[in-house]
Short mmCIF file of C-alpha atoms in Angstrom, two decimals:
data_model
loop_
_atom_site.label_atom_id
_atom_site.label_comp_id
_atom_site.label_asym_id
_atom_site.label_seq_id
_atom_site.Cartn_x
_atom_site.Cartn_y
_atom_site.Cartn_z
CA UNK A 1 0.00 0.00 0.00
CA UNK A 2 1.36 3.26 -0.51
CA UNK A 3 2.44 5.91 1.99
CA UNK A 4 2.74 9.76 2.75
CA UNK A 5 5.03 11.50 5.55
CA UNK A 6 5.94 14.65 6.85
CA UNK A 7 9.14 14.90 7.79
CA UNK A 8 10.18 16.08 11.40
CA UNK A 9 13.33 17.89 11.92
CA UNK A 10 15.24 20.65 14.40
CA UNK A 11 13.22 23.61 13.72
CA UNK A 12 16.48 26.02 13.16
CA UNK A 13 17.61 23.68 10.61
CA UNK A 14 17.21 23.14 6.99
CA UNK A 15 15.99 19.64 6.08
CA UNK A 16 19.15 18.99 3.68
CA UNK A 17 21.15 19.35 7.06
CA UNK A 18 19.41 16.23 8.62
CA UNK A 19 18.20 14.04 6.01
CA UNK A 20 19.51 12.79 2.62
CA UNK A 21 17.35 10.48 0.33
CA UNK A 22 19.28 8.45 -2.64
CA UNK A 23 16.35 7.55 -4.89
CA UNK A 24 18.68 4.86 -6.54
CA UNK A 25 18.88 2.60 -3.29
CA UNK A 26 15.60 3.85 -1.95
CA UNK A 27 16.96 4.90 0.99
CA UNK A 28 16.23 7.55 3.83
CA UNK A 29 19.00 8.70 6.07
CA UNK A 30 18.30 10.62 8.92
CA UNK A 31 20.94 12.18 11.64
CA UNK A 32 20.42 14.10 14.40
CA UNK A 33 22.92 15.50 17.58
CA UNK A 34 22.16 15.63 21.46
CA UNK A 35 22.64 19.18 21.07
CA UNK A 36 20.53 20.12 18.41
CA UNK A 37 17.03 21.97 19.13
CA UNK A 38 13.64 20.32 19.18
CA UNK A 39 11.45 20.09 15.54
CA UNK A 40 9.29 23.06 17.46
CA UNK A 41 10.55 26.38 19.29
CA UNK A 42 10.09 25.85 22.91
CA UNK A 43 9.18 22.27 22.32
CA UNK A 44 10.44 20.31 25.56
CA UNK A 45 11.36 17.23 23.44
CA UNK A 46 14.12 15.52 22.29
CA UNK A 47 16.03 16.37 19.36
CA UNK A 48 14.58 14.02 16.32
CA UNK A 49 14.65 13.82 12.66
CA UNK A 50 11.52 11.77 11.53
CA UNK A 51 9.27 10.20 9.48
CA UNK A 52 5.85 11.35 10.70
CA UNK A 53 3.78 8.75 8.85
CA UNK A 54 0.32 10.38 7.91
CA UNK A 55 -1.84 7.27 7.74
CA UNK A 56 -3.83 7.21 11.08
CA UNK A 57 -5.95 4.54 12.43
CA UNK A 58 -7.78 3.32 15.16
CA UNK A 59 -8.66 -0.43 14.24
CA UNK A 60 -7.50 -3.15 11.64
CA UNK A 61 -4.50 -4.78 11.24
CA UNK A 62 -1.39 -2.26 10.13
CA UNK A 63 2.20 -3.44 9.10
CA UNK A 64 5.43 -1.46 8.61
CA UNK A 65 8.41 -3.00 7.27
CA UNK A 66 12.06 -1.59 6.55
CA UNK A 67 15.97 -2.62 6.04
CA UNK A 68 17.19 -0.63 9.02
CA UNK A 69 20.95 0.41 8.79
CA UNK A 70 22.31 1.91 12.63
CA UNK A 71 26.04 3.51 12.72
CA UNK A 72 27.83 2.52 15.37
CA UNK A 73 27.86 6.20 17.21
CA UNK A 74 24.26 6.28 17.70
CA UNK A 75 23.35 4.82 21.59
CA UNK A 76 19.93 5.78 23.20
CA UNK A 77 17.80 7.14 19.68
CA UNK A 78 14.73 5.59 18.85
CA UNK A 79 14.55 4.39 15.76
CA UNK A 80 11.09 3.28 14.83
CA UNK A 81 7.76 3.76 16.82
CA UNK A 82 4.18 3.58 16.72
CA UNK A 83 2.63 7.17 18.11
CA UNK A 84 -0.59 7.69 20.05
CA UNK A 85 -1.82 11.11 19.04
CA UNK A 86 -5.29 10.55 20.40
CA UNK A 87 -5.40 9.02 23.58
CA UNK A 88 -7.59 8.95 26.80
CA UNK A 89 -5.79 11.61 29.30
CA UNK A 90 -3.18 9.95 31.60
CA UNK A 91 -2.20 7.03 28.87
CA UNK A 92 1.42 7.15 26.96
CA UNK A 93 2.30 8.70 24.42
CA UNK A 94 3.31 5.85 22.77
CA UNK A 95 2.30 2.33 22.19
CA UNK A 96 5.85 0.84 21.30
CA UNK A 97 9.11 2.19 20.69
CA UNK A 98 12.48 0.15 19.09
CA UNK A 99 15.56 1.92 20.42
CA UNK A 100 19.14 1.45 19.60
CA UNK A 101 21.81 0.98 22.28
CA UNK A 102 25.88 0.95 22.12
CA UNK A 103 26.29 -2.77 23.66
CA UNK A 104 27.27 -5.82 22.26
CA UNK A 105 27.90 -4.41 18.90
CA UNK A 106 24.95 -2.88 18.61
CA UNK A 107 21.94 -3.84 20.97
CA UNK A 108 18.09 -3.25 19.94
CA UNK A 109 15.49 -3.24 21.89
CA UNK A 110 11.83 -2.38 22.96
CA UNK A 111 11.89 0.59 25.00
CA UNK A 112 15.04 -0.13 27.37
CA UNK A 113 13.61 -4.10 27.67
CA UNK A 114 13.42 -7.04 25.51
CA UNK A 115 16.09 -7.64 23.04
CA UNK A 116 15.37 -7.57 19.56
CA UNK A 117 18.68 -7.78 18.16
CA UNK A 118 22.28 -7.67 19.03
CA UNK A 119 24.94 -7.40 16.57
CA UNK A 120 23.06 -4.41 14.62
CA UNK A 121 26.03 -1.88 14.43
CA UNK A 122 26.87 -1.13 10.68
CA UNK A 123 25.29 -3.79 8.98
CA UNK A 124 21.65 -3.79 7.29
CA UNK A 125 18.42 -5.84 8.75
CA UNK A 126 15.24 -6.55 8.22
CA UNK A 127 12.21 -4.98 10.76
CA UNK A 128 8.41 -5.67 10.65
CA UNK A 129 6.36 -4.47 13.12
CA UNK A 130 2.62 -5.68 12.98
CA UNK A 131 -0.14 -3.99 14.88
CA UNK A 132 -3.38 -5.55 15.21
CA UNK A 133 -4.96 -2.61 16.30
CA UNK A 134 -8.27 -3.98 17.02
CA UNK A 135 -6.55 -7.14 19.10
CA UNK A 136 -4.44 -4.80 20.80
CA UNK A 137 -1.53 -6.72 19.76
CA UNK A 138 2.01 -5.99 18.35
CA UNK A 139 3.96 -8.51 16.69
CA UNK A 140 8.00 -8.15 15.81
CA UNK A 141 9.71 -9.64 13.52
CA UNK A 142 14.02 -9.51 12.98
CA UNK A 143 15.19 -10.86 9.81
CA UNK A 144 12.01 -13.16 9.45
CA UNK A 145 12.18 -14.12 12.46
CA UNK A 146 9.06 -13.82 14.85
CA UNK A 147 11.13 -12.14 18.04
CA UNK A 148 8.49 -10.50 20.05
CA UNK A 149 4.68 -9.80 21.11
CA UNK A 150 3.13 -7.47 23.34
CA UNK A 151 0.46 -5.87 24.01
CA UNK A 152 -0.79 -1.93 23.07
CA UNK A 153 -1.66 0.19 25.71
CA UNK A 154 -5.32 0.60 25.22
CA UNK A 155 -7.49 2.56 23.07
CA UNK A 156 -5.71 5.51 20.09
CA UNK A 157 -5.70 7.09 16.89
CA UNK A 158 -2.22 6.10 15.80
CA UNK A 159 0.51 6.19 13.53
CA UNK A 160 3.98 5.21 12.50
CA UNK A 161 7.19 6.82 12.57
CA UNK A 162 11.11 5.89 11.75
CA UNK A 163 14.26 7.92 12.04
CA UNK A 164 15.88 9.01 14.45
CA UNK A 165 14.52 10.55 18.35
CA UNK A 166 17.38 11.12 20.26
CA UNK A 167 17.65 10.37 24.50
CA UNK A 168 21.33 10.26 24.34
CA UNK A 169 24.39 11.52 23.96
CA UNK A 170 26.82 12.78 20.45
CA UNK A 171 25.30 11.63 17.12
CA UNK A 172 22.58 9.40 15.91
CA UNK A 173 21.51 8.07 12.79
CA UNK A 174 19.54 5.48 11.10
CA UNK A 175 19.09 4.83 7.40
CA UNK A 176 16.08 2.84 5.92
CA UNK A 177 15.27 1.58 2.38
CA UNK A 178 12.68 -0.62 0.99
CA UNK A 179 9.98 1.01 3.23
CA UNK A 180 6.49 -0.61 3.19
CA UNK A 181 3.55 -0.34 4.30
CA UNK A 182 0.55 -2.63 4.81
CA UNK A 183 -3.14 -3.04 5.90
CA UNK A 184 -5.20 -5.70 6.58
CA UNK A 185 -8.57 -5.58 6.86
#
């Protein structure tokens, strides 16, 4: 199915400064620094340079799927997550996140918790996330391999969005080509 997106950058910067796409690969590279400023004045976020995926939904069954590329300086950036725009007050903001840590070559995981990969540093993988929005259910797959499920957290207009949200320190990045997108009714 195809796809739209906004991009999401530091709001004093120029996109080109961030983000480079090569149409020949298909890929998306995205790079942001601990010290850059949020994607809005007087935001109190983290810095991020993102794919802000524009298809919304409440129910069904929605898929994204991407080669993921990580260099080795990034440690503590999200690089993929599913956002929860409308929510009942109190909930998170978010119904799952995949985060990119500097152990073991290269450590990925949900939130700060279960291990998705290790070994991810400089080398490109495969990641499909599918949410069963209506089963409140997210499945993960690494390399076509089933490696996770758990659970949304409750009722939510929602989206998808890759790149690059940065909790840590120095420089992050994260490239991605072959991005899809499916539904399921």
């Amino acid at each position: 199915m195809s796809f739209t997106y906004n991009l999401q950058k530091p709001w004093n910067l120029s996109l080109s400064q961030r983000y480079v796409y090569d149409s020949a690969t298909d890929t998306h590279r995205m790079w942001v620094y601990s010290t850059d400023e949020p994607m809005s004045q007087g935001s109190d976020t983290d810095p991020r340079t993102e794919m802000r995926w524009l298809q919304e939904y409440t129910t069904g069954r929605h898929m994204w799927e991407a080669d993921v590329y990580v260099p080795a300086t990034t440690d503590g950036a999200t690089i993929m997550q599913i956002l929860r725009i409308k929510r009942p007050s109190g909930t998170p903001a978010t119904d799952f996140m995949v985060n990119a840590y500097n152990q073991n070559g290269g450590t990925i995981k949900i939130y700060n918790g279960t291990v998705l990969k290790s070994g991810a540093y400089n080398t490109w993988w495969n990641l499909r996330v599918a949410h069963d929005a209506t089963a409140g259910k997210i499945d993960v797959y690494v390399d076509d391999r089933h490696v996770a499920t758990v659970s949304d957290r409750g009722p939510a207009t929602r989206h998808f969005k890759n790149g690059v949200y940065h909790h840590g320190s120095g420089r992050a990045e994260s490239r991605f080509r072959d991005i899809t997108y499916w539904v399921s009714p």
